[in-house]
Structures are given as structure tokens and as C-alpha cells.
XYZ file of C-alpha atoms in Angstrom:
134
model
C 125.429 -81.231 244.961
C 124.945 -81.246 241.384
C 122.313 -82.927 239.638
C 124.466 -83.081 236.359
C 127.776 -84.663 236.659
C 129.539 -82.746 234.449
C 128.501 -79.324 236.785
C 130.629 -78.632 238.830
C 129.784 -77.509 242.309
C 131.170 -74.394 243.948
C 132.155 -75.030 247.865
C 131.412 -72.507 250.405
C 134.628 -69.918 251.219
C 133.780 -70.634 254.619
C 132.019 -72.779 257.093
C 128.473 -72.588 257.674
C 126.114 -71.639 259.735
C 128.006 -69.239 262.034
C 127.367 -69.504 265.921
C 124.539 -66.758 266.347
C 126.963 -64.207 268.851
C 129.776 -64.806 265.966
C 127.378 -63.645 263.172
C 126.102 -60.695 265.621
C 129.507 -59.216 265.872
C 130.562 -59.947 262.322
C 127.612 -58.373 260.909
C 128.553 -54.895 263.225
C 131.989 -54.667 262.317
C 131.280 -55.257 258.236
C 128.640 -52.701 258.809
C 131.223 -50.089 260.568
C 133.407 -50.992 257.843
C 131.373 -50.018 255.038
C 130.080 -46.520 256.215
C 134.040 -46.220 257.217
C 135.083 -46.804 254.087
C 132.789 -45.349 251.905
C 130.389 -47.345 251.210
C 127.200 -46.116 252.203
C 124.231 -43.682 251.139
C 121.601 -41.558 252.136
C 117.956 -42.985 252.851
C 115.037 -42.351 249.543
C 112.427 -42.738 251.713
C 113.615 -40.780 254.968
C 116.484 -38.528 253.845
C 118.326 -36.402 256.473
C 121.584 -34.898 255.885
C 122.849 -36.122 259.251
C 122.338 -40.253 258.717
C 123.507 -42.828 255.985
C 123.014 -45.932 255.558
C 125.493 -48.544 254.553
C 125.318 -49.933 251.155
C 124.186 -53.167 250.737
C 126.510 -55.537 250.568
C 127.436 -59.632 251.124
C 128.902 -60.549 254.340
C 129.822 -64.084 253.486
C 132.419 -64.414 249.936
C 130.826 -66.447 247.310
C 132.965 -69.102 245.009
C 132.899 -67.410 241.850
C 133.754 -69.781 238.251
C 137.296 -69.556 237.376
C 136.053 -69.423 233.638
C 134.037 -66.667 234.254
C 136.741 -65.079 236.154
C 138.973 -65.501 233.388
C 136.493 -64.092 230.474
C 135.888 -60.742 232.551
C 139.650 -60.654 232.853
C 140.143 -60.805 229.429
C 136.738 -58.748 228.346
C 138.232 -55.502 230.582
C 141.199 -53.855 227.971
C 137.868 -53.888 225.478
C 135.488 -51.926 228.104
C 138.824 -49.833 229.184
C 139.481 -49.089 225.324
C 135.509 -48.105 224.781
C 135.538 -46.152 228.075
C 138.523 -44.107 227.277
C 137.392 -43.356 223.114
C 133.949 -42.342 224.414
C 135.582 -39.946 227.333
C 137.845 -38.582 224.267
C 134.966 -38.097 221.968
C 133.626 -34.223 222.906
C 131.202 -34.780 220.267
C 129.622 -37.940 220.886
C 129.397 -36.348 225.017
C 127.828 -33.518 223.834
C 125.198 -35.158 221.502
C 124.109 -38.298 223.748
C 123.713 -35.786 226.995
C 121.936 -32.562 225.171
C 118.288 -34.253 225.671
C 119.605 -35.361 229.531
C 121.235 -32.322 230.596
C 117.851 -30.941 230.137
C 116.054 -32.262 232.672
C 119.026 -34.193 235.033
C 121.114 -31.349 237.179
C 123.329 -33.814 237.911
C 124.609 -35.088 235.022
C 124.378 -30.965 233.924
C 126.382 -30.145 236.484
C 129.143 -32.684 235.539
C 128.703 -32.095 231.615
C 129.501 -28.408 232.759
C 132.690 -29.507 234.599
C 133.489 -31.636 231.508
C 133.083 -28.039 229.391
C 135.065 -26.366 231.921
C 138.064 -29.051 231.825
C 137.727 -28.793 227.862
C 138.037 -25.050 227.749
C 141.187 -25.019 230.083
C 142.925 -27.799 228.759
C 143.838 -30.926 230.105
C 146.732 -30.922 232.536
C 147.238 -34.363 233.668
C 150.239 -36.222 232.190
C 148.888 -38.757 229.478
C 151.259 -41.706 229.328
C 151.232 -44.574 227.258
C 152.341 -47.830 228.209
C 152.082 -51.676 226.204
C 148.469 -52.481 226.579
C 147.078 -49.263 227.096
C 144.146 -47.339 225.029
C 145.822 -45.165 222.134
């Protein structure tokens, strides 16, 4: 409970604790899941190409503010507008990775693709719908 009345409390999604042999088998199967489905990474501290590890992750949903909900909701054509102008600006790439691509061959590797796209030409079908980034 809330100490302020005017907080409001968020209820559990679902009821806890879980019997110990219930948690046991949900834990496995989220964990099969994950790798399954992509989610999941190789170890820092013990890499082998033939193991990953599952991404962390929370097994039980959390209540999450409507509000809040509502505000990312709204926030998203903004970070989808500023997403899409940056990915169209060759110059602003180009300056912001040239200190980067120096010493990350990653993010080399993909500013390379990005050159190689560029010099070739785009050939996916750009369409423009109400709402969309322009």
C-alpha cells in the first residue's frame, strides 16, 4: 500500500508467491523460450562459440502506469521522425562515426555496409502513408 493517498498502487499481474515445483518449471520453459526465440548471448567472461546464454529477462509481468504508457505512446512518431532524418542524413553518419570507425570494427564494418548501400542505391520501396516521417 501507499503511504500517500493520492498514489496509486499498482496490483500484481498475477498471484504471488508461486508453489516452488510451479516456479521450477516456469522458470525452464521462459528460459527455452528465450534462447528459442532469440534472445540470448554469448558469455564475456567464458566465451565459446558453442554456448549462449539467455538474456536476462523478467519472468513475472509488472503493472506498468497507464500515464506513462500513454506519454511513450505519444513520444514514439518524435523518436521515429529523429531516427529516420538521422538514417537519411549521409553527412551527419559520416561525421559522428569518423573518430569511432577508427577504433570500433563493428560499427566499421556496418558504416561500410551503409557506404556500400549508398553507392548502389537504395532499392526498397519508400512509401508514405498519414503519420509517417517525410
Amino acid at each position: 500500500m501507499s503511504s500517500d493517498a493520492n498514489t496509486p498502487v499498482l496490483r500484481n499481474c498475477i498471484r504471488l508467491p508461486l508453489a516452488e515445483d510451479e516456479l521450477l518449471e516456469v522458470t525452464a520453459k521462459a528460459k527455452d523460450y528465450a534462447i528459442m526465440h532469440g534472445a540470448a548471448m554469448r558469455s564475456k567472461t567464458a566465451f565459446s562459440p558453442d554456448s549462449l546464454n539467455f538474456a536476462p529477462f523478467v519472468l513475472v509481468p509488472s503493472s506498468f502506469p497507464r500515464k506513462e504508457f500513454e506519454k511513450a505512446v505519444a513520444l514514439q512518431p518524435i523518436i521515429n521522425r529523429l531516427m529516420h532524418n538521422v538514417a537519411h542524413d549521409e553527412e551527419f553518419i559520416t561525421t559522428t562515426l569518423a573518430e569511432t570507425i577508427k577504433v570500433d570494427e563493428f560499427t566499421a564494418n556496418l558504416f561500410n555496409i551503409y557506404r556500400k548501400v549508398l553507392a548502389h542505391g537504395f532499392t526498397q520501396i519508400r512509401t508514405q502513408r498519414a503519420g509517417t516521417c517525410r
